[in-house]
Amino acid sequence: MKHYGLIGERLGHSLSVPIHEIIFRELGLSADYRLIEVPRDGFEENVRPLLESLDGLNVTIPYKKDVMPLLDGLDPVAQEVGAVNTIRTGNTLTGYNTDVRGFSEMLRHAGLNASGQHCFILGTGGASLAVRTALARLGAASITFVSRHPSGEQISYEDLRERFSGLLVNCTPAGMFPHPEGCPVPEPILREILPRACGVADLIYNPSETVLTRAAARLGLPWCTGLTMLAAQAVEAESIWQDMPLPEGLTEILLKELVV
C-alpha cells in the first residue's frame, strides 16, 4: 500500500481525504491519504521525516514557499510560480504546482474568461502566485495584487475604490470555515467595486458560497468558489504520483460525489 498526505498548519476544513479516496477507488489503487497538521515552530524537523516516509505530499497554507528549500528540484511550472503544492518523493524530491491547472479549470468550468480582463488578486500567499501564473497564461490584460500591507507594485484595499474594474479573485482565507462570516473586502468598498466587476472567483471551497460570492450573485455576476480547483489540482497531483495520465472525466466524478 502507498501512503500520501497533506501538510498545512490548520486542516479542519479540508476535503482532500475524500477526494483522494475517490481517486484511489476509481483507479483501483491500494493507497491511503491523511491530513498532517504541522506547527510553524519546528517546520523543517517535522516535514523531513514525512518526505522520507510518504510516497507523495500535498502542501497548503502557509507552507507552499517554506517547503521549497527542502527539495532537490522544481518542475518548470513550480519554478515559474515560485510556490509548491505537490511533492514527488523517492530518490529525488521534486516540487510541482498543480494549482495553475486547477485554477484554470475552475474558471473554465464557471464560464469566467480572464482573457483581456484587468484582474485583481486579493492576497499575496502561495496560492496567489499560482493564480497570477494562470491568469497570465490565459491572456489577462493586467494583474494586480491587493494586500493589507502593500509593498512594491501591490495596492491596498482602499486603492480598489479607484483602481478596480474587471475580474476579482480571492486568494485569502477570509470567509473560510469555521469563520464563514468573513470577507476580504470591507463591505463599503465591496458595494462600490462590484458593479464594475465582470466576475468573482473565490478559492475558498468550504463553505460552497462565501460572503463575497453571494454579493456577486445578488448583482447577477458570474462567480465561483474553489471546489473545482481543488478537485482538478488533486487529479493532476495523482497523475504526477502515479506517473501516468488519469482518465478524462475524473474531475467531474469528484464534483458529483463531494459534499461541502
PDB file of N, CA and C in Angstrom, residues 155-258:
ATOM      1  N   ILE A 155      -1.254  46.961  -4.299  1.00  0.00           N
ATOM      2  CA  ILE A 155      -2.096  48.074  -3.874  1.00  0.00           C
ATOM      3  C   ILE A 155      -2.864  47.683  -2.617  1.00  0.00           C
ATOM      4  N   SER A 156      -3.411  48.668  -1.937  1.00  0.00           N
ATOM      5  CA  SER A 156      -4.188  48.423  -0.727  1.00  0.00           C
ATOM      6  C   SER A 156      -5.658  48.185  -1.088  1.00  0.00           C
ATOM      7  N   TYR A 157      -6.417  47.711  -0.116  1.00  0.00           N
ATOM      8  CA  TYR A 157      -7.851  47.527  -0.340  1.00  0.00           C
ATOM      9  C   TYR A 157      -8.542  48.868  -0.563  1.00  0.00           C
ATOM     10  N   GLU A 158      -8.050  49.901   0.070  1.00  0.00           N
ATOM     11  CA  GLU A 158      -8.614  51.231  -0.153  1.00  0.00           C
ATOM     12  C   GLU A 158      -8.405  51.669  -1.600  1.00  0.00           C
ATOM     13  N   ASP A 159      -7.254  51.278  -2.183  1.00  0.00           N
ATOM     14  CA  ASP A 159      -6.972  51.645  -3.572  1.00  0.00           C
ATOM     15  C   ASP A 159      -7.950  51.025  -4.557  1.00  0.00           C
ATOM     16  N   LEU A 160      -8.596  49.924  -4.150  1.00  0.00           N
ATOM     17  CA  LEU A 160      -9.563  49.281  -5.038  1.00  0.00           C
ATOM     18  C   LEU A 160     -10.691  50.224  -5.430  1.00  0.00           C
ATOM     19  N   ARG A 161     -11.038  51.146  -4.548  1.00  0.00           N
ATOM     20  CA  ARG A 161     -12.126  52.081  -4.835  1.00  0.00           C
ATOM     21  C   ARG A 161     -11.903  52.773  -6.181  1.00  0.00           C
ATOM     22  N   GLU A 162     -10.681  53.166  -6.444  1.00  0.00           N
ATOM     23  CA  GLU A 162     -10.370  53.902  -7.669  1.00  0.00           C
ATOM     24  C   GLU A 162      -9.893  52.993  -8.794  1.00  0.00           C
ATOM     25  N   ARG A 163      -9.187  51.923  -8.434  1.00  0.00           N
ATOM     26  CA  ARG A 163      -8.478  51.143  -9.445  1.00  0.00           C
ATOM     27  C   ARG A 163      -9.287  49.999 -10.046  1.00  0.00           C
ATOM     28  N   PHE A 164     -10.263  49.491  -9.309  1.00  0.00           N
ATOM     29  CA  PHE A 164     -10.846  48.211  -9.724  1.00  0.00           C
ATOM     30  C   PHE A 164     -11.795  48.305 -10.909  1.00  0.00           C
ATOM     31  N   SER A 165     -11.613  47.366 -11.828  1.00  0.00           N
ATOM     32  CA  SER A 165     -12.562  47.081 -12.903  1.00  0.00           C
ATOM     33  C   SER A 165     -12.096  45.784 -13.541  1.00  0.00           C
ATOM     34  N   GLY A 166     -12.957  44.776 -13.564  1.00  0.00           N
ATOM     35  CA  GLY A 166     -12.550  43.520 -14.176  1.00  0.00           C
ATOM     36  C   GLY A 166     -12.884  42.307 -13.335  1.00  0.00           C
ATOM     37  N   LEU A 167     -11.938  41.368 -13.251  1.00  0.00           N
ATOM     38  CA  LEU A 167     -12.131  40.098 -12.549  1.00  0.00           C
ATOM     39  C   LEU A 167     -11.515  40.176 -11.157  1.00  0.00           C
ATOM     40  N   LEU A 168     -12.298  39.806 -10.146  1.00  0.00           N
ATOM     41  CA  LEU A 168     -11.840  39.819  -8.755  1.00  0.00           C
ATOM     42  C   LEU A 168     -11.611  38.386  -8.305  1.00  0.00           C
ATOM     43  N   VAL A 169     -10.403  38.099  -7.775  1.00  0.00           N
ATOM     44  CA  VAL A 169     -10.057  36.742  -7.342  1.00  0.00           C
ATOM     45  C   VAL A 169      -9.599  36.777  -5.895  1.00  0.00           C
ATOM     46  N   ASN A 170     -10.289  36.035  -5.036  1.00  0.00           N
ATOM     47  CA  ASN A 170      -9.901  35.980  -3.632  1.00  0.00           C
ATOM     48  C   ASN A 170      -8.980  34.790  -3.373  1.00  0.00           C
ATOM     49  N   CYS A 171      -7.765  35.082  -2.930  1.00  0.00           N
ATOM     50  CA  CYS A 171      -6.806  34.042  -2.549  1.00  0.00           C
ATOM     51  C   CYS A 171      -6.494  34.102  -1.057  1.00  0.00           C
ATOM     52  N   THR A 172      -7.300  34.824  -0.291  1.00  0.00           N
ATOM     53  CA  THR A 172      -7.114  34.884   1.159  1.00  0.00           C
ATOM     54  C   THR A 172      -8.043  33.862   1.815  1.00  0.00           C
ATOM     55  N   PRO A 173      -7.796  33.513   3.099  1.00  0.00           N
ATOM     56  CA  PRO A 173      -8.705  32.607   3.804  1.00  0.00           C
ATOM     57  C   PRO A 173      -9.914  33.294   4.423  1.00  0.00           C
ATOM     58  N   ALA A 174     -10.087  34.587   4.198  1.00  0.00           N
ATOM     59  CA  ALA A 174     -11.208  35.316   4.796  1.00  0.00           C
ATOM     60  C   ALA A 174     -12.535  34.787   4.258  1.00  0.00           C
ATOM     61  N   GLY A 175     -13.357  34.258   5.149  1.00  0.00           N
ATOM     62  CA  GLY A 175     -14.627  33.667   4.769  1.00  0.00           C
ATOM     63  C   GLY A 175     -14.625  32.154   4.770  1.00  0.00           C
ATOM     64  N   MET A 176     -13.470  31.565   5.098  1.00  0.00           N
ATOM     65  CA  MET A 176     -13.357  30.100   5.101  1.00  0.00           C
ATOM     66  C   MET A 176     -13.870  29.516   6.415  1.00  0.00           C
ATOM     67  N   PHE A 177     -14.443  28.314   6.356  1.00  0.00           N
ATOM     68  CA  PHE A 177     -14.838  27.590   7.557  1.00  0.00           C
ATOM     69  C   PHE A 177     -13.643  27.504   8.511  1.00  0.00           C
ATOM     70  N   PRO A 178     -13.819  27.747   9.805  1.00  0.00           N
ATOM     71  CA  PRO A 178     -15.070  27.887  10.553  1.00  0.00           C
ATOM     72  C   PRO A 178     -15.513  29.343  10.769  1.00  0.00           C
ATOM     73  N   HIS A 179     -15.061  30.253   9.917  1.00  0.00           N
ATOM     74  CA  HIS A 179     -15.461  31.661  10.044  1.00  0.00           C
ATOM     75  C   HIS A 179     -16.069  32.138   8.732  1.00  0.00           C
ATOM     76  N   PRO A 180     -17.223  31.569   8.348  1.00  0.00           N
ATOM     77  CA  PRO A 180     -17.807  31.886   7.038  1.00  0.00           C
ATOM     78  C   PRO A 180     -18.345  33.303   6.926  1.00  0.00           C
ATOM     79  N   GLU A 181     -18.411  34.008   8.048  1.00  0.00           N
ATOM     80  CA  GLU A 181     -18.905  35.381   8.005  1.00  0.00           C
ATOM     81  C   GLU A 181     -17.849  36.362   7.500  1.00  0.00           C
ATOM     82  N   GLY A 182     -16.627  35.911   7.337  1.00  0.00           N
ATOM     83  CA  GLY A 182     -15.538  36.799   6.930  1.00  0.00           C
ATOM     84  C   GLY A 182     -15.598  37.175   5.459  1.00  0.00           C
ATOM     85  N   CYS A 183     -14.987  38.298   5.139  1.00  0.00           N
ATOM     86  CA  CYS A 183     -14.876  38.747   3.749  1.00  0.00           C
ATOM     87  C   CYS A 183     -13.594  39.555   3.619  1.00  0.00           C
ATOM     88  N   PRO A 184     -12.805  39.316   2.582  1.00  0.00           N
ATOM     89  CA  PRO A 184     -11.531  40.032   2.465  1.00  0.00           C
ATOM     90  C   PRO A 184     -11.691  41.528   2.200  1.00  0.00           C
ATOM     91  N   VAL A 185     -12.801  41.916   1.565  1.00  0.00           N
ATOM     92  CA  VAL A 185     -13.009  43.320   1.208  1.00  0.00           C
ATOM     93  C   VAL A 185     -14.031  43.925   2.165  1.00  0.00           C
ATOM     94  N   PRO A 186     -13.687  45.034   2.813  1.00  0.00           N
ATOM     95  CA  PRO A 186     -14.670  45.698   3.683  1.00  0.00           C
ATOM     96  C   PRO A 186     -15.960  46.000   2.931  1.00  0.00           C
ATOM     97  N   GLU A 187     -17.082  45.838   3.593  1.00  0.00           N
ATOM     98  CA  GLU A 187     -18.390  45.930   2.950  1.00  0.00           C
ATOM     99  C   GLU A 187     -18.617  47.237   2.188  1.00  0.00           C
ATOM    100  N   PRO A 188     -18.240  48.408   2.725  1.00  0.00           N
ATOM    101  CA  PRO A 188     -18.452  49.651   1.950  1.00  0.00           C
ATOM    102  C   PRO A 188     -17.675  49.653   0.634  1.00  0.00           C
ATOM    103  N   ILE A 189     -16.450  49.135   0.653  1.00  0.00           N
ATOM    104  CA  ILE A 189     -15.650  49.089  -0.576  1.00  0.00           C
ATOM    105  C   ILE A 189     -16.244  48.076  -1.545  1.00  0.00           C
ATOM    106  N   LEU A 190     -16.696  46.943  -1.001  1.00  0.00           N
ATOM    107  CA  LEU A 190     -17.278  45.904  -1.850  1.00  0.00           C
ATOM    108  C   LEU A 190     -18.484  46.438  -2.611  1.00  0.00           C
ATOM    109  N   ARG A 191     -19.329  47.209  -1.932  1.00  0.00           N
ATOM    110  CA  ARG A 191     -20.509  47.784  -2.576  1.00  0.00           C
ATOM    111  C   ARG A 191     -20.126  48.696  -3.744  1.00  0.00           C
ATOM    112  N   GLU A 192     -19.022  49.403  -3.581  1.00  0.00           N
ATOM    113  CA  GLU A 192     -18.594  50.339  -4.625  1.00  0.00           C
ATOM    114  C   GLU A 192     -18.010  49.630  -5.831  1.00  0.00           C
ATOM    115  N   ILE A 193     -17.229  48.578  -5.589  1.00  0.00           N
ATOM    116  CA  ILE A 193     -16.450  47.998  -6.699  1.00  0.00           C
ATOM    117  C   ILE A 193     -17.186  46.918  -7.486  1.00  0.00           C
ATOM    118  N   LEU A 194     -18.084  46.157  -6.856  1.00  0.00           N
ATOM    119  CA  LEU A 194     -18.680  45.013  -7.551  1.00  0.00           C
ATOM    120  C   LEU A 194     -19.458  45.391  -8.811  1.00  0.00           C
ATOM    121  N   PRO A 195     -20.118  46.544  -8.854  1.00  0.00           N
ATOM    122  CA  PRO A 195     -20.788  46.893 -10.117  1.00  0.00           C
ATOM    123  C   PRO A 195     -19.826  47.025 -11.291  1.00  0.00           C
ATOM    124  N   ARG A 196     -18.532  47.142 -11.012  1.00  0.00           N
ATOM    125  CA  ARG A 196     -17.535  47.246 -12.084  1.00  0.00           C
ATOM    126  C   ARG A 196     -16.865  45.909 -12.386  1.00  0.00           C
ATOM    127  N   ALA A 197     -17.356  44.829 -11.777  1.00  0.00           N
ATOM    128  CA  ALA A 197     -16.746  43.513 -11.954  1.00  0.00           C
ATOM    129  C   ALA A 197     -17.350  42.775 -13.136  1.00  0.00           C
ATOM    130  N   CYS A 198     -16.520  41.993 -13.823  1.00  0.00           N
ATOM    131  CA  CYS A 198     -17.030  41.079 -14.847  1.00  0.00           C
ATOM    132  C   CYS A 198     -17.272  39.700 -14.253  1.00  0.00           C
ATOM    133  N   GLY A 199     -16.763  39.478 -13.043  1.00  0.00           N
ATOM    134  CA  GLY A 199     -16.962  38.204 -12.374  1.00  0.00           C
ATOM    135  C   GLY A 199     -16.131  38.132 -11.106  1.00  0.00           C
ATOM    136  N   VAL A 200     -16.451  37.135 -10.270  1.00  0.00           N
ATOM    137  CA  VAL A 200     -15.760  36.940  -8.994  1.00  0.00           C
ATOM    138  C   VAL A 200     -15.399  35.464  -8.840  1.00  0.00           C
ATOM    139  N   ALA A 201     -14.136  35.197  -8.531  1.00  0.00           N
ATOM    140  CA  ALA A 201     -13.671  33.832  -8.267  1.00  0.00           C
ATOM    141  C   ALA A 201     -13.078  33.797  -6.869  1.00  0.00           C
ATOM    142  N   ASP A 202     -13.577  32.894  -6.045  1.00  0.00           N
ATOM    143  CA  ASP A 202     -13.105  32.763  -4.668  1.00  0.00           C
ATOM    144  C   ASP A 202     -12.514  31.373  -4.505  1.00  0.00           C
ATOM    145  N   LEU A 203     -11.240  31.280  -4.114  1.00  0.00           N
ATOM    146  CA  LEU A 203     -10.589  29.979  -3.988  1.00  0.00           C
ATOM    147  C   LEU A 203     -11.114  29.157  -2.819  1.00  0.00           C
ATOM    148  N   ILE A 204     -11.830  29.780  -1.896  1.00  0.00           N
ATOM    149  CA  ILE A 204     -12.416  29.050  -0.770  1.00  0.00           C
ATOM    150  C   ILE A 204     -13.453  28.051  -1.304  1.00  0.00           C
ATOM    151  N   TYR A 205     -13.431  26.821  -0.772  1.00  0.00           N
ATOM    152  CA  TYR A 205     -14.415  25.815  -1.183  1.00  0.00           C
ATOM    153  C   TYR A 205     -15.293  25.347  -0.029  1.00  0.00           C
ATOM    154  N   ASN A 206     -14.971  25.737   1.175  1.00  0.00           N
ATOM    155  CA  ASN A 206     -15.789  25.415   2.346  1.00  0.00           C
ATOM    156  C   ASN A 206     -15.928  26.671   3.177  1.00  0.00           C
ATOM    157  N   PRO A 207     -17.121  27.334   3.095  1.00  0.00           N
ATOM    158  CA  PRO A 207     -18.397  26.916   2.522  1.00  0.00           C
ATOM    159  C   PRO A 207     -18.427  27.019   0.990  1.00  0.00           C
ATOM    160  N   SER A 208     -19.477  26.434   0.405  1.00  0.00           N
ATOM    161  CA  SER A 208     -19.597  26.414  -1.048  1.00  0.00           C
ATOM    162  C   SER A 208     -20.001  27.770  -1.612  1.00  0.00           C
ATOM    163  N   GLU A 209     -20.543  28.648  -0.785  1.00  0.00           N
ATOM    164  CA  GLU A 209     -20.777  30.042  -1.151  1.00  0.00           C
ATOM    165  C   GLU A 209     -20.217  30.900  -0.031  1.00  0.00           C
ATOM    166  N   THR A 210     -19.590  32.020  -0.391  1.00  0.00           N
ATOM    167  CA  THR A 210     -18.987  32.901   0.591  1.00  0.00           C
ATOM    168  C   THR A 210     -19.700  34.255   0.599  1.00  0.00           C
ATOM    169  N   VAL A 211     -19.389  35.069   1.580  1.00  0.00           N
ATOM    170  CA  VAL A 211     -19.932  36.432   1.608  1.00  0.00           C
ATOM    171  C   VAL A 211     -19.626  37.144   0.296  1.00  0.00           C
ATOM    172  N   LEU A 212     -18.429  36.941  -0.202  1.00  0.00           N
ATOM    173  CA  LEU A 212     -18.001  37.601  -1.440  1.00  0.00           C
ATOM    174  C   LEU A 212     -18.811  37.118  -2.644  1.00  0.00           C
ATOM    175  N   THR A 213     -18.975  35.806  -2.782  1.00  0.00           N
ATOM    176  CA  THR A 213     -19.694  35.302  -3.959  1.00  0.00           C
ATOM    177  C   THR A 213     -21.192  35.551  -3.854  1.00  0.00           C
ATOM    178  N   ARG A 214     -21.743  35.578  -2.649  1.00  0.00           N
ATOM    179  CA  ARG A 214     -23.162  35.908  -2.514  1.00  0.00           C
ATOM    180  C   ARG A 214     -23.428  37.352  -2.935  1.00  0.00           C
ATOM    181  N   ALA A 215     -22.489  38.241  -2.616  1.00  0.00           N
ATOM    182  CA  ALA A 215     -22.629  39.635  -3.046  1.00  0.00           C
ATOM    183  C   ALA A 215     -22.590  39.725  -4.566  1.00  0.00           C
ATOM    184  N   ALA A 216     -21.724  38.928  -5.191  1.00  0.00           N
ATOM    185  CA  ALA A 216     -21.663  38.909  -6.653  1.00  0.00           C
ATOM    186  C   ALA A 216     -22.956  38.365  -7.246  1.00  0.00           C
ATOM    187  N   ALA A 217     -23.482  37.310  -6.640  1.00  0.00           N
ATOM    188  CA  ALA A 217     -24.713  36.697  -7.145  1.00  0.00           C
ATOM    189  C   ALA A 217     -25.886  37.667  -7.088  1.00  0.00           C
ATOM    190  N   ARG A 218     -25.940  38.475  -6.037  1.00  0.00           N
ATOM    191  CA  ARG A 218     -27.045  39.434  -5.911  1.00  0.00           C
ATOM    192  C   ARG A 218     -27.055  40.435  -7.055  1.00  0.00           C
ATOM    193  N   LEU A 219     -25.870  40.686  -7.637  1.00  0.00           N
ATOM    194  CA  LEU A 219     -25.778  41.623  -8.764  1.00  0.00           C
ATOM    195  C   LEU A 219     -25.870  40.910 -10.108  1.00  0.00           C
ATOM    196  N   GLY A 220     -26.076  39.600 -10.065  1.00  0.00           N
ATOM    197  CA  GLY A 220     -26.175  38.848 -11.307  1.00  0.00           C
ATOM    198  C   GLY A 220     -24.843  38.600 -11.991  1.00  0.00           C
ATOM    199  N   LEU A 221     -23.744  38.703 -11.236  1.00  0.00           N
ATOM    200  CA  LEU A 221     -22.413  38.488 -11.801  1.00  0.00           C
ATOM    201  C   LEU A 221     -22.079  36.995 -11.821  1.00  0.00           C
ATOM    202  N   PRO A 222     -21.314  36.537 -12.807  1.00  0.00           N
ATOM    203  CA  PRO A 222     -20.821  35.161 -12.761  1.00  0.00           C
ATOM    204  C   PRO A 222     -19.818  35.008 -11.621  1.00  0.00           C
ATOM    205  N   TRP A 223     -19.876  33.876 -10.929  1.00  0.00           N
ATOM    206  CA  TRP A 223     -18.997  33.682  -9.778  1.00  0.00           C
ATOM    207  C   TRP A 223     -18.709  32.196  -9.611  1.00  0.00           C
ATOM    208  N   CYS A 224     -17.690  31.890  -8.842  1.00  0.00           N
ATOM    209  CA  CYS A 224     -17.407  30.502  -8.496  1.00  0.00           C
ATOM    210  C   CYS A 224     -16.591  30.460  -7.217  1.00  0.00           C
ATOM    211  N   THR A 225     -16.720  29.357  -6.503  1.00  0.00           N
ATOM    212  CA  THR A 225     -15.830  29.059  -5.380  1.00  0.00           C
ATOM    213  C   THR A 225     -14.908  27.924  -5.804  1.00  0.00           C
ATOM    214  N   GLY A 226     -14.053  27.475  -4.872  1.00  0.00           N
ATOM    215  CA  GLY A 226     -12.871  26.720  -5.263  1.00  0.00           C
ATOM    216  C   GLY A 226     -12.946  25.215  -5.344  1.00  0.00           C
ATOM    217  N   LEU A 227     -14.142  24.608  -5.287  1.00  0.00           N
ATOM    218  CA  LEU A 227     -14.193  23.150  -5.283  1.00  0.00           C
ATOM    219  C   LEU A 227     -13.654  22.547  -6.578  1.00  0.00           C
ATOM    220  N   THR A 228     -13.964  23.161  -7.712  1.00  0.00           N
ATOM    221  CA  THR A 228     -13.446  22.645  -8.984  1.00  0.00           C
ATOM    222  C   THR A 228     -11.927  22.720  -9.018  1.00  0.00           C
ATOM    223  N   MET A 229     -11.377  23.823  -8.527  1.00  0.00           N
ATOM    224  CA  MET A 229      -9.918  23.949  -8.470  1.00  0.00           C
ATOM    225  C   MET A 229      -9.313  22.869  -7.591  1.00  0.00           C
ATOM    226  N   LEU A 230      -9.921  22.634  -6.420  1.00  0.00           N
ATOM    227  CA  LEU A 230      -9.418  21.614  -5.503  1.00  0.00           C
ATOM    228  C   LEU A 230      -9.415  20.239  -6.159  1.00  0.00           C
ATOM    229  N   ALA A 231     -10.506  19.901  -6.824  1.00  0.00           N
ATOM    230  CA  ALA A 231     -10.608  18.597  -7.461  1.00  0.00           C
ATOM    231  C   ALA A 231      -9.623  18.460  -8.624  1.00  0.00           C
ATOM    232  N   ALA A 232      -9.552  19.479  -9.473  1.00  0.00           N
ATOM    233  CA  ALA A 232      -8.697  19.406 -10.656  1.00  0.00           C
ATOM    234  C   ALA A 232      -7.222  19.345 -10.290  1.00  0.00           C
ATOM    235  N   GLN A 233      -6.810  20.121  -9.268  1.00  0.00           N
ATOM    236  CA  GLN A 233      -5.397  20.071  -8.890  1.00  0.00           C
ATOM    237  C   GLN A 233      -5.047  18.730  -8.251  1.00  0.00           C
ATOM    238  N   ALA A 234      -6.022  18.098  -7.559  1.00  0.00           N
ATOM    239  CA  ALA A 234      -5.775  16.784  -6.957  1.00  0.00           C
ATOM    240  C   ALA A 234      -5.606  15.717  -8.029  1.00  0.00           C
ATOM    241  N   VAL A 235      -6.402  15.796  -9.096  1.00  0.00           N
ATOM    242  CA  VAL A 235      -6.262  14.850 -10.196  1.00  0.00           C
ATOM    243  C   VAL A 235      -4.876  14.964 -10.823  1.00  0.00           C
ATOM    244  N   GLU A 236      -4.410  16.196 -11.017  1.00  0.00           N
ATOM    245  CA  GLU A 236      -3.067  16.358 -11.601  1.00  0.00           C
ATOM    246  C   GLU A 236      -1.991  15.865 -10.644  1.00  0.00           C
ATOM    247  N   ALA A 237      -2.170  16.099  -9.338  1.00  0.00           N
ATOM    248  CA  ALA A 237      -1.193  15.602  -8.363  1.00  0.00           C
ATOM    249  C   ALA A 237      -1.102  14.080  -8.428  1.00  0.00           C
ATOM    250  N   GLU A 238      -2.246  13.415  -8.497  1.00  0.00           N
ATOM    251  CA  GLU A 238      -2.239  11.950  -8.576  1.00  0.00           C
ATOM    252  C   GLU A 238      -1.593  11.475  -9.875  1.00  0.00           C
ATOM    253  N   SER A 239      -1.797  12.212 -10.958  1.00  0.00           N
ATOM    254  CA  SER A 239      -1.154  11.865 -12.221  1.00  0.00           C
ATOM    255  C   SER A 239       0.365  11.905 -12.087  1.00  0.00           C
ATOM    256  N   ILE A 240       0.857  12.896 -11.332  1.00  0.00           N
ATOM    257  CA  ILE A 240       2.297  13.009 -11.088  1.00  0.00           C
ATOM    258  C   ILE A 240       2.780  11.844 -10.228  1.00  0.00           C
ATOM    259  N   TRP A 241       2.075  11.556  -9.144  1.00  0.00           N
ATOM    260  CA  TRP A 241       2.497  10.483  -8.241  1.00  0.00           C
ATOM    261  C   TRP A 241       2.443   9.111  -8.909  1.00  0.00           C
ATOM    262  N   GLN A 242       1.401   8.876  -9.699  1.00  0.00           N
ATOM    263  CA  GLN A 242       1.240   7.561 -10.335  1.00  0.00           C
ATOM    264  C   GLN A 242       1.989   7.473 -11.660  1.00  0.00           C
ATOM    265  N   ASP A 243       2.555   8.596 -12.108  1.00  0.00           N
ATOM    266  CA  ASP A 243       3.353   8.655 -13.336  1.00  0.00           C
ATOM    267  C   ASP A 243       2.568   8.151 -14.543  1.00  0.00           C
ATOM    268  N   MET A 244       1.327   8.635 -14.666  1.00  0.00           N
ATOM    269  CA  MET A 244       0.512   8.257 -15.812  1.00  0.00           C
ATOM    270  C   MET A 244      -0.628   9.250 -15.958  1.00  0.00           C
ATOM    271  N   PRO A 245      -1.153   9.406 -17.175  1.00  0.00           N
ATOM    272  CA  PRO A 245      -2.338  10.250 -17.342  1.00  0.00           C
ATOM    273  C   PRO A 245      -3.543   9.571 -16.705  1.00  0.00           C
ATOM    274  N   LEU A 246      -4.425  10.349 -16.102  1.00  0.00           N
ATOM    275  CA  LEU A 246      -5.611   9.794 -15.463  1.00  0.00           C
ATOM    276  C   LEU A 246      -6.815   9.910 -16.405  1.00  0.00           C
ATOM    277  N   PRO A 247      -7.843   9.117 -16.181  1.00  0.00           N
ATOM    278  CA  PRO A 247      -8.990   9.104 -17.096  1.00  0.00           C
ATOM    279  C   PRO A 247      -9.664  10.472 -17.198  1.00  0.00           C
ATOM    280  N   GLU A 248     -10.075  10.842 -18.406  1.00  0.00           N
ATOM    281  CA  GLU A 248     -10.842  12.068 -18.581  1.00  0.00           C
ATOM    282  C   GLU A 248     -12.169  11.932 -17.832  1.00  0.00           C
ATOM    283  N   GLY A 249     -12.636  13.022 -17.298  1.00  0.00           N
ATOM    284  CA  GLY A 249     -13.896  12.995 -16.567  1.00  0.00           C
ATOM    285  C   GLY A 249     -13.757  12.728 -15.091  1.00  0.00           C
ATOM    286  N   LEU A 250     -12.520  12.496 -14.616  1.00  0.00           N
ATOM    287  CA  LEU A 250     -12.332  12.194 -13.202  1.00  0.00           C
ATOM    288  C   LEU A 250     -12.677  13.398 -12.324  1.00  0.00           C
ATOM    289  N   THR A 251     -12.350  14.597 -12.789  1.00  0.00           N
ATOM    290  CA  THR A 251     -12.710  15.796 -12.022  1.00  0.00           C
ATOM    291  C   THR A 251     -14.228  15.905 -11.879  1.00  0.00           C
ATOM    292  N   GLU A 252     -14.965  15.604 -12.945  1.00  0.00           N
ATOM    293  CA  GLU A 252     -16.426  15.671 -12.885  1.00  0.00           C
ATOM    294  C   GLU A 252     -16.987  14.639 -11.912  1.00  0.00           C
ATOM    295  N   ILE A 253     -16.385  13.460 -11.864  1.00  0.00           N
ATOM    296  CA  ILE A 253     -16.814  12.437 -10.903  1.00  0.00           C
ATOM    297  C   ILE A 253     -16.646  12.957  -9.482  1.00  0.00           C
ATOM    298  N   LEU A 254     -15.526  13.602  -9.232  1.00  0.00           N
ATOM    299  CA  LEU A 254     -15.269  14.164  -7.894  1.00  0.00           C
ATOM    300  C   LEU A 254     -16.317  15.213  -7.543  1.00  0.00           C
ATOM    301  N   LEU A 255     -16.608  16.108  -8.473  1.00  0.00           N
ATOM    302  CA  LEU A 255     -17.564  17.188  -8.191  1.00  0.00           C
ATOM    303  C   LEU A 255     -18.958  16.649  -7.912  1.00  0.00           C
ATOM    304  N   LYS A 256     -19.324  15.551  -8.540  1.00  0.00           N
ATOM    305  CA  LYS A 256     -20.637  14.964  -8.308  1.00  0.00           C
ATOM    306  C   LYS A 256     -20.736  14.291  -6.942  1.00  0.00           C
ATOM    307  N   GLU A 257     -19.616  13.743  -6.457  1.00  0.00           N
ATOM    308  CA  GLU A 257     -19.652  12.962  -5.224  1.00  0.00           C
ATOM    309  C   GLU A 257     -19.327  13.767  -3.976  1.00  0.00           C
ATOM    310  N   LEU A 258     -18.622  14.879  -4.122  1.00  0.00           N
ATOM    311  CA  LEU A 258     -18.200  15.641  -2.963  1.00  0.00           C
ATOM    312  C   LEU A 258     -19.349  16.480  -2.402  1.00  0.00           C
TER     313      LEU A 258
END
